[in-house]
Coordinates of C-alpha atoms and ligand atoms in Angstrom, one line a residue:
M1 CA -17.9 -16.9 -22.3
A2 CA -16.0 -14.2 -22.6
T3 CA -18.0 -12.3 -19.6
K4 CA -17.4 -15.5 -17.7
L5 CA -14.0 -15.3 -17.6
W6 CA -13.0 -14.4 -14.7
R7 CA -13.8 -17.1 -12.9
L8 CA -11.5 -19.3 -15.0
D9 CA -8.1 -19.1 -14.3
S10 CA -6.8 -16.3 -15.8
V11 CA -4.1 -16.1 -18.3
I12 CA -1.2 -13.7 -18.4
D13 CA 1.6 -13.4 -20.4
F14 CA 4.6 -13.3 -18.8
Q15 CA 6.3 -10.8 -21.5
L16 CA 6.5 -7.2 -19.9
T17 CA 5.9 -5.2 -23.2
D18 CA 9.4 -2.5 -23.7
E19 CA 7.9 0.2 -21.9
Q20 CA 6.9 -1.7 -18.9
I21 CA 10.3 -3.2 -18.4
A22 CA 11.8 0.5 -19.2
L23 CA 9.7 1.8 -16.3
R24 CA 10.6 -0.4 -14.1
D25 CA 14.6 0.1 -14.9
K26 CA 13.9 3.4 -14.3
A27 CA 12.1 3.2 -11.1
R28 CA 15.6 0.6 -10.6
R29 CA 18.4 3.1 -11.1
F30 CA 16.1 5.5 -8.4
A31 CA 16.1 3.4 -6.0
L32 CA 19.3 2.0 -6.7
E33 CA 20.8 5.9 -6.4
D34 CA 18.7 7.7 -4.4
M35 CA 17.0 6.2 -2.0
L36 CA 19.3 3.1 -1.3
P37 CA 22.3 5.5 -0.1
V38 CA 20.0 7.2 2.4
A39 CA 18.0 4.8 3.5
A40 CA 19.4 4.3 6.8
Q41 CA 20.2 7.9 7.4
Y42 CA 16.1 8.6 7.3
D43 CA 15.1 5.5 9.7
Q44 CA 17.5 7.2 12.2
S45 CA 16.5 10.5 12.2
G46 CA 12.8 10.0 11.5
E47 CA 13.0 13.2 9.1
F48 CA 10.7 13.3 6.1
P49 CA 12.7 12.4 3.0
R50 CA 10.9 15.3 1.0
P51 CA 14.2 16.1 -1.4
V52 CA 14.0 11.9 -2.2
I53 CA 10.1 12.3 -2.7
E54 CA 10.3 15.8 -5.1
K55 CA 13.2 13.4 -7.2
A56 CA 10.6 10.6 -7.0
H57 CA 7.7 12.9 -8.5
K58 CA 9.9 14.8 -11.1
L59 CA 10.9 11.5 -12.9
G60 CA 7.2 10.7 -13.2
L61 CA 7.1 7.6 -10.4
M62 CA 4.3 9.1 -8.3
N63 CA 0.9 8.7 -9.1
P64 CA 0.9 6.3 -11.2
S65 CA -2.4 5.7 -11.6
I66 CA -3.4 9.2 -11.8
P67 CA -5.3 9.5 -15.6
K68 CA -3.4 10.8 -18.4
E69 CA -6.6 13.5 -19.2
Y70 CA -6.1 14.8 -15.6
G71 CA -2.3 15.2 -16.1
G72 CA -0.6 11.8 -14.7
P73 CA 0.8 9.2 -16.9
G74 CA -2.3 6.8 -17.1
Y75 CA -0.6 3.6 -15.9
G76 CA -2.3 0.2 -14.7
A77 CA -2.2 -1.2 -11.8
L78 CA 0.7 -3.9 -13.6
E79 CA 3.1 -0.7 -14.0
S80 CA 2.1 0.4 -10.1
V81 CA 3.3 -2.9 -8.9
L82 CA 6.4 -2.9 -10.9
V83 CA 7.4 0.7 -9.6
V84 CA 6.7 0.2 -6.2
E85 CA 8.5 -3.5 -5.9
E86 CA 11.8 -1.6 -6.9
M87 CA 11.2 1.3 -4.5
A88 CA 10.2 -0.2 -1.8
A89 CA 13.6 -3.5 -2.3
A90 CA 15.2 -0.1 -1.2
C91 CA 13.4 1.6 1.3
A92 CA 10.0 0.8 2.5
G93 CA 9.3 3.6 4.1
M94 CA 9.8 6.0 1.5
T95 CA 7.6 3.9 -0.5
T96 CA 4.6 4.0 1.6
S97 CA 4.8 7.4 1.7
I98 CA 5.4 7.7 -2.1
Y99 CA 2.6 5.3 -3.2
V100 CA -0.2 6.5 -0.4
N101 CA -0.5 9.5 -3.0
D102 CA -2.4 6.6 -4.8
L103 CA -4.5 6.2 -2.2
G104 CA -5.6 8.9 -1.3
A105 CA -6.6 9.8 -5.5
R106 CA -8.5 6.6 -6.2
P107 CA -11.5 7.4 -4.3
I108 CA -11.3 10.4 -6.3
I109 CA -10.9 8.3 -9.6
L110 CA -13.1 6.3 -8.3
G111 CA -16.1 8.2 -7.1
G112 CA -15.1 11.7 -8.2
T113 CA -17.2 13.8 -11.3
E114 CA -15.5 15.0 -14.1
E115 CA -15.7 18.7 -12.3
Q116 CA -14.1 17.1 -9.3
K117 CA -11.7 15.2 -11.5
R118 CA -10.2 18.1 -12.8
T119 CA -10.0 20.1 -9.7
W120 CA -8.0 17.8 -7.6
L121 CA -6.1 15.9 -9.4
P122 CA -3.3 18.1 -12.2
P123 CA -2.1 19.7 -8.5
L124 CA -0.8 16.5 -8.1
T125 CA 1.0 15.6 -10.7
E126 CA 1.9 19.5 -11.8
K127 CA 4.4 19.6 -8.6
L128 CA 4.8 17.8 -5.5
R129 CA 1.9 18.0 -3.0
F130 CA 0.6 14.9 -1.1
I131 CA -3.4 14.2 -0.9
S132 CA -3.8 11.4 2.0
F133 CA -6.3 8.7 2.7
A134 CA -8.5 8.6 6.0
T135 CA -10.7 6.0 7.6
S136 CA -9.1 5.0 10.5
E137 CA -9.2 6.9 13.8
A138 CA -7.9 5.7 17.2
A139 CA -10.5 3.8 18.4
M140 CA -11.4 1.4 15.3
G141 CA -8.8 0.7 12.4
S142 CA -10.4 -2.2 10.8
D143 CA -13.9 -1.6 10.9
V144 CA -14.7 0.6 8.7
A145 CA -18.1 0.8 9.0
G146 CA -17.6 1.6 12.4
I147 CA -16.4 5.1 12.0
Q148 CA -17.4 7.8 14.1
T149 CA -16.1 11.2 12.2
S150 CA -19.5 12.9 11.6
Y151 CA -20.8 15.4 9.2
E152 CA -24.2 16.7 9.1
R153 CA -25.5 19.1 6.0
A154 CA -25.5 23.0 7.2
G155 CA -26.7 25.0 4.3
T156 CA -25.0 25.0 0.9
D157 CA -22.3 22.8 3.0
Y158 CA -21.6 19.7 5.1
V159 CA -19.7 20.1 8.6
I160 CA -17.2 17.7 9.8
N161 CA -16.1 16.6 13.0
G162 CA -13.7 13.9 14.1
N163 CA -9.9 12.3 15.1
E164 CA -8.7 10.5 12.4
F165 CA -5.2 8.9 13.6
W166 CA -2.6 6.7 11.8
I167 CA -2.8 8.9 8.2
T168 CA 0.4 8.5 6.4
N169 CA 1.9 11.9 5.3
G170 CA -1.2 13.4 7.1
D171 CA 1.4 16.6 8.3
Y172 CA 2.8 16.9 5.0
A173 CA -1.0 16.4 2.9
D174 CA -2.0 19.5 1.2
V175 CA -5.9 17.8 1.0
F176 CA -7.9 14.9 2.5
V177 CA -10.3 11.9 1.3
I178 CA -11.9 12.2 4.6
F179 CA -14.8 9.4 5.3
A180 CA -17.2 9.7 7.8
R181 CA -20.8 9.1 9.3
Q182 CA -23.9 11.2 8.5
K183 CA -24.7 12.1 12.6
G184 CA -27.4 9.7 13.5
T185 CA -27.0 6.8 10.9
K186 CA -25.4 3.3 12.1
R187 CA -22.7 1.8 10.1
H188 CA -22.1 0.7 6.0
E189 CA -25.2 3.3 5.1
G190 CA -23.9 6.4 6.5
L191 CA -20.7 6.7 5.6
S192 CA -19.2 9.2 2.4
A193 CA -16.5 10.7 1.5
F194 CA -14.9 14.0 1.1
V195 CA -12.1 16.1 0.0
V196 CA -11.1 18.1 2.4
P197 CA -8.5 20.6 1.6
R198 CA -5.1 21.5 4.1
D199 CA -6.2 24.8 5.0
T200 CA -9.9 24.3 5.7
P201 CA -10.3 26.1 9.0
G202 CA -11.0 23.7 11.6
L203 CA -8.4 21.0 10.4
S204 CA -5.4 20.6 12.2
T205 CA -2.8 17.9 12.5
G206 CA -0.3 16.3 15.9
K207 CA 2.6 15.7 16.3
P208 CA 4.2 12.9 13.7
L209 CA 4.6 9.2 15.5
R210 CA 7.0 7.5 16.4
K211 CA 7.1 3.8 14.9
L212 CA 9.0 0.9 14.9
G213 CA 9.4 1.1 11.0
H214 CA 8.5 2.8 7.7
R215 CA 10.2 5.8 10.3
A216 CA 11.3 7.3 6.7
S217 CA 6.7 8.0 6.0
D218 CA 5.0 10.1 8.4
T219 CA 2.3 9.3 10.2
G220 CA -0.3 11.5 11.9
A221 CA -3.2 12.0 13.4
V222 CA -5.7 14.6 11.6
T223 CA -8.4 16.7 14.0
L224 CA -11.8 17.7 12.6
R225 CA -13.3 20.5 14.5
N226 CA -16.5 22.3 12.5
V227 CA -14.7 21.6 9.4
H228 CA -16.7 23.3 6.2
V229 CA -16.8 21.9 3.0
P230 CA -18.9 22.7 0.1
A231 CA -21.6 20.3 -1.1
D232 CA -19.0 19.9 -4.1
N233 CA -16.5 18.3 -2.0
L234 CA -18.7 15.3 -1.5
L235 CA -17.1 12.1 -3.7
G236 CA -20.1 10.2 -4.9
R237 CA -23.5 9.8 -3.0
E238 CA -24.2 9.9 0.4
G239 CA -24.2 7.0 1.5
T240 CA -21.8 5.4 -1.2
G241 CA -18.1 6.2 1.4
F242 CA -18.1 2.4 2.9
L243 CA -18.2 1.1 -1.1
L244 CA -16.0 3.2 -2.6
A245 CA -13.3 2.6 0.6
M246 CA -13.3 -0.9 -0.3
M247 CA -13.0 -0.2 -4.2
T248 CA -9.8 1.5 -3.1
F249 CA -8.6 -1.1 -1.5
M250 CA -9.1 -3.4 -4.2
Y251 CA -7.0 -0.9 -6.7
T252 CA -4.6 -0.8 -4.0
R253 CA -3.6 -3.3 -2.3
P254 CA -1.9 -5.5 -5.5
G255 CA 0.7 -2.5 -4.5
I256 CA 0.9 -3.7 -0.9
G257 CA 1.7 -6.9 -2.2
A258 CA 4.2 -5.7 -4.5
M259 CA 6.3 -3.4 -1.6
A260 CA 6.2 -6.8 0.8
T261 CA 7.9 -9.0 -2.7
G262 CA 10.7 -5.9 -3.2
L263 CA 11.4 -6.0 0.8
A264 CA 11.8 -9.9 0.9
R265 CA 13.8 -9.1 -2.3
S266 CA 16.4 -7.7 -0.8
A267 CA 16.5 -9.4 2.8
M268 CA 17.4 -12.6 -0.2
E269 CA 20.1 -10.7 -1.5
Y270 CA 21.6 -9.5 1.9
A271 CA 21.1 -12.7 3.0
I272 CA 22.7 -14.7 0.8
N273 CA 26.1 -12.3 0.0
Y274 CA 26.4 -12.5 3.7
A275 CA 26.3 -16.2 3.6
K276 CA 28.9 -16.8 0.7
Q277 CA 31.3 -14.8 3.5
R278 CA 30.6 -15.9 7.0
D279 CA 32.6 -19.0 7.8
A280 CA 31.8 -21.3 10.4
F281 CA 32.8 -24.7 11.2
E282 CA 35.9 -24.1 8.6
H283 CA 33.2 -23.5 6.2
K284 CA 31.2 -20.8 4.5
I285 CA 28.2 -20.7 5.7
S286 CA 26.2 -21.4 2.3
S287 CA 27.4 -24.7 2.4
F288 CA 25.3 -26.0 4.9
Q289 CA 22.1 -27.7 3.7
A290 CA 20.0 -25.7 6.3
I291 CA 21.0 -21.6 4.9
Q292 CA 20.6 -23.6 1.2
D293 CA 17.5 -24.6 2.5
M294 CA 16.4 -21.0 4.3
V295 CA 17.1 -19.6 0.8
A296 CA 15.6 -21.3 -1.4
D297 CA 12.5 -21.1 0.1
M298 CA 12.7 -17.3 -0.1
Y299 CA 13.1 -17.5 -3.8
A300 CA 10.1 -20.1 -3.8
R301 CA 8.1 -17.6 -1.9
I302 CA 8.8 -14.0 -3.5
E303 CA 8.1 -16.0 -6.9
A304 CA 4.8 -16.9 -5.5
M305 CA 4.7 -12.8 -4.1
R306 CA 5.0 -11.6 -7.3
L307 CA 2.8 -13.7 -8.8
L308 CA 0.2 -13.3 -6.5
T309 CA 0.6 -9.3 -6.9
W310 CA 1.2 -9.5 -10.9
K311 CA -2.3 -11.5 -11.4
A312 CA -4.5 -9.3 -8.6
A313 CA -2.7 -6.1 -10.6
W314 CA -3.8 -7.7 -14.2
Q315 CA -7.4 -8.8 -13.4
V316 CA -7.9 -4.7 -12.5
D317 CA -6.6 -3.7 -15.3
H318 CA -9.1 -5.6 -17.2
G319 CA -11.7 -4.3 -15.2
Q320 CA -12.6 -7.6 -13.1
D321 CA -13.5 -7.9 -9.4
A322 CA -10.1 -8.3 -8.1
N323 CA -11.3 -8.2 -4.8
V324 CA -10.1 -11.3 -3.8
A325 CA -7.0 -11.7 -5.9
S326 CA -5.9 -8.6 -4.1
S327 CA -6.6 -9.1 -0.6
C328 CA -4.7 -12.8 -1.4
A329 CA -1.7 -11.0 -2.8
K330 CA -1.8 -8.6 0.2
L331 CA -2.3 -11.3 2.7
V332 CA 0.4 -13.9 1.3
G333 CA 3.0 -10.5 0.3
A334 CA 2.7 -9.4 3.9
E335 CA 3.0 -12.8 5.7
D336 CA 5.8 -13.9 3.7
A337 CA 7.4 -11.1 3.6
M338 CA 7.9 -11.1 7.8
R339 CA 9.3 -15.1 7.0
I340 CA 11.9 -14.3 4.6
V341 CA 13.1 -11.2 6.5
T342 CA 13.0 -13.7 9.7
D343 CA 15.5 -16.4 8.2
A344 CA 17.6 -13.5 6.4
L345 CA 18.1 -12.0 9.8
Q346 CA 19.0 -15.7 11.1
I347 CA 21.7 -16.1 8.0
Y348 CA 22.8 -12.9 9.5
G349 CA 23.5 -15.0 13.1
G350 CA 24.0 -12.3 15.8
K351 CA 25.3 -9.6 13.3
G352 CA 21.4 -9.3 12.2
Y353 CA 20.6 -7.7 15.9
L354 CA 23.3 -5.3 14.9
E355 CA 22.0 -2.0 13.9
Q356 CA 24.7 -1.1 12.0
Y357 CA 23.3 -3.8 9.2
P358 CA 20.4 -4.0 6.8
I359 CA 18.6 -6.7 8.1
Q360 CA 17.3 -5.4 11.2
K361 CA 15.7 -2.1 9.6
L362 CA 13.6 -4.8 6.7
F363 CA 12.3 -6.7 9.7
R364 CA 11.4 -3.7 11.3
D365 CA 9.8 -2.3 8.4
A366 CA 7.9 -5.8 6.9
K367 CA 5.4 -6.1 10.0
L368 CA 3.5 -2.8 8.8
Y369 CA 2.6 -4.8 5.7
A370 CA -0.1 -7.3 7.8
I371 CA -1.5 -4.2 9.5
Y372 CA -2.2 -1.3 7.1
E373 CA -4.8 -1.3 4.7
G374 CA -6.6 -4.1 6.2
T375 CA -4.9 -6.7 8.4
S376 CA -4.2 -10.4 7.7
Q377 CA -7.2 -11.6 9.4
I378 CA -9.2 -9.0 7.2
Q379 CA -7.5 -10.4 4.1
R380 CA -8.6 -13.7 5.3
Y381 CA -12.2 -12.6 6.8
V382 CA -12.5 -11.3 2.5
I383 CA -11.0 -14.8 1.4
S384 CA -13.2 -16.8 3.1
R385 CA -16.1 -14.8 2.9
Y386 CA -15.4 -15.2 -0.8
L387 CA -15.0 -19.2 -0.3
F388 CA -18.1 -19.7 2.1
K389 CA -21.1 -17.3 -0.3
E390 CA -19.2 -17.4 -3.9
Y391 CA -17.0 -20.1 -4.4
E392 CA -17.7 -22.6 -6.9
P393 CA -16.6 -26.3 -5.7
I394 CA -15.3 -28.1 -8.9
L395 CA -16.3 -31.2 -6.9
K396 CA -20.2 -31.4 -7.1
R397 CA -20.9 -34.6 -5.1
F398 CA -18.9 -35.0 -1.6
Ligands
FAD401 C1 2.6 3.4 10.1 C2 0.6 3.3 10.0 C3 0.0 4.3 8.4 C4 -1.3 3.8 8.7 N1 -2.0 4.9 7.4 C5 -3.0 4.8 7.3 C6 -4.0 5.5 6.4 O1 -2.6 6.6 5.4 N2 -5.4 6.0 6.4 C7 -5.6 5.7 7.4 O2 -7.2 5.7 7.1 N3 -5.3 3.8 8.0 C8 -3.8 4.2 8.5 N4 -3.4 3.1 9.2 C9 -4.4 2.7 10.2 C10 -4.1 0.9 9.9 O3 -5.3 1.0 8.4 C11 -5.5 -0.2 10.4 O4 -4.0 0.3 12.5 C12 -5.3 -0.8 10.9 O5 -6.5 -1.3 10.0 C13 -5.7 -2.1 11.9 O6 -6.7 -0.7 12.6 P1 -6.5 -1.4 14.0 O7 -5.0 -0.6 14.6 O8 -7.2 -0.3 15.0 O9 -7.0 -1.9 14.7 P2 -8.0 -2.8 14.9 O10 -9.1 -3.1 14.3 O11 -8.2 -2.7 16.5 O12 -7.6 -4.7 15.1 C14 -6.8 -4.8 16.7 C15 -6.3 -6.4 16.6 O13 -7.7 -7.5 16.2 C16 -8.0 -7.8 14.4 N5 -9.5 -7.7 14.5 C17 -10.4 -6.6 14.0 N6 -11.2 -7.2 14.0 C18 -11.1 -8.4 12.9 C19 -11.7 -9.4 12.9 N7 -13.4 -9.4 12.0 N8 -11.9 -10.6 12.6 C20 -10.4 -11.4 13.4 N9 -8.9 -10.7 14.0 C21 -9.8 -9.4 13.8 C22 -6.9 -7.1 13.9 O14 -6.4 -7.7 12.7 C23 -5.9 -6.9 15.1 O15 -4.7 -7.8 14.7 C24 -1.8 3.0 9.2 C25 -2.0 2.3 10.7 C26 -0.1 2.6 10.8 C27 0.6 1.3 11.8

């Protein structure tokens, strides 16, 4: 019975522990005191918020999932989502640049040998260092099995060639996890993952890409020209790269759901505050049923987003197959955050469209959640594949 638990509705104790509450409060304080006051400024300048990230690192709010034996706090997925919800409520872009170390480190945690973990994980916790995760190229993003970046064996080394695109923190990363295809292979079977330090000859990065939102997060291109890495830098066995990438997403997608929840929560709070002050037709607009309906829907959706995120994180922490739950958390989070911030902007009326008010930033930032780490279409693909192939209907007769 116990082994089949994942097939039943999981039971969650909604009471956070004292330690979890303290961690969430620490993240909330940092978000309100160190991120929020400078969020608009970094959004406008597009500058990389290194001092803010430096402080997150110092406070132990970065690299939450690095295990204790490698110098990290060893938090579970639930602790991670508590932290990133608070941060994204203050600035989505900074949060992405902080959280992406978790995405970069995860393939090492999952697929690395003991020696690889001892080599690559402790440096991330000792001082502020960035690790980036690279599957995407300009010609492909959703279709991870279609990676064109290639590798071949050359004596004791592997040689990698290709062009990665869209790489978060690419311009600042000290180390990359690069996914590449063995020359001459097709699709999933030929993919492998390598740890590649930034100073490896042949690796270069382009100019930061200018974006609609998440401007405080760096996004760049990475070029690899005859990049030699020792065989020791291969993660797992050759050909396991696709699985490693998908397993990584299972761990990190609840975090995107949590970021979407944090952003949506702030959009709702701005909207409520504005509605209480704004007069129209000789009444506060908060007295209009249409406005009340919008904020009620926002609150209900945020509750649902958080529950899906916590459930996915709980399944991850209990060693269950959380793939579908993670996709649900990311899909619903991304889509509802966009809906909520659209309604919040509507409540602001014309002012919502002005740069001097905060909603336009949230509106621009929210869109990314439906794109990176698998678009909403890809999350639906994951969920529908499960429904058509594995889901056991309760109604046995139709
Ligand atoms: C700001 C930013 C940061 C990023 N950071 C990183 C990073 O750190 N590392 C990294 O590797 N990548 C990163 N990415 C890349 C991101 O993961 C991809 O952009 C994303 O996966 C989509 O890929 P694409 O842009 O090539 O779109 P495409 O894959 O070309 O998709 C285009 C459209 O077609 C749809 N589509 C594609 N295939 C299907 C299908 N089978 N069924 C239905 N619809 C489909 C998509 O949903 C989308 O709407 C980042 C992207 C951005 C914008």
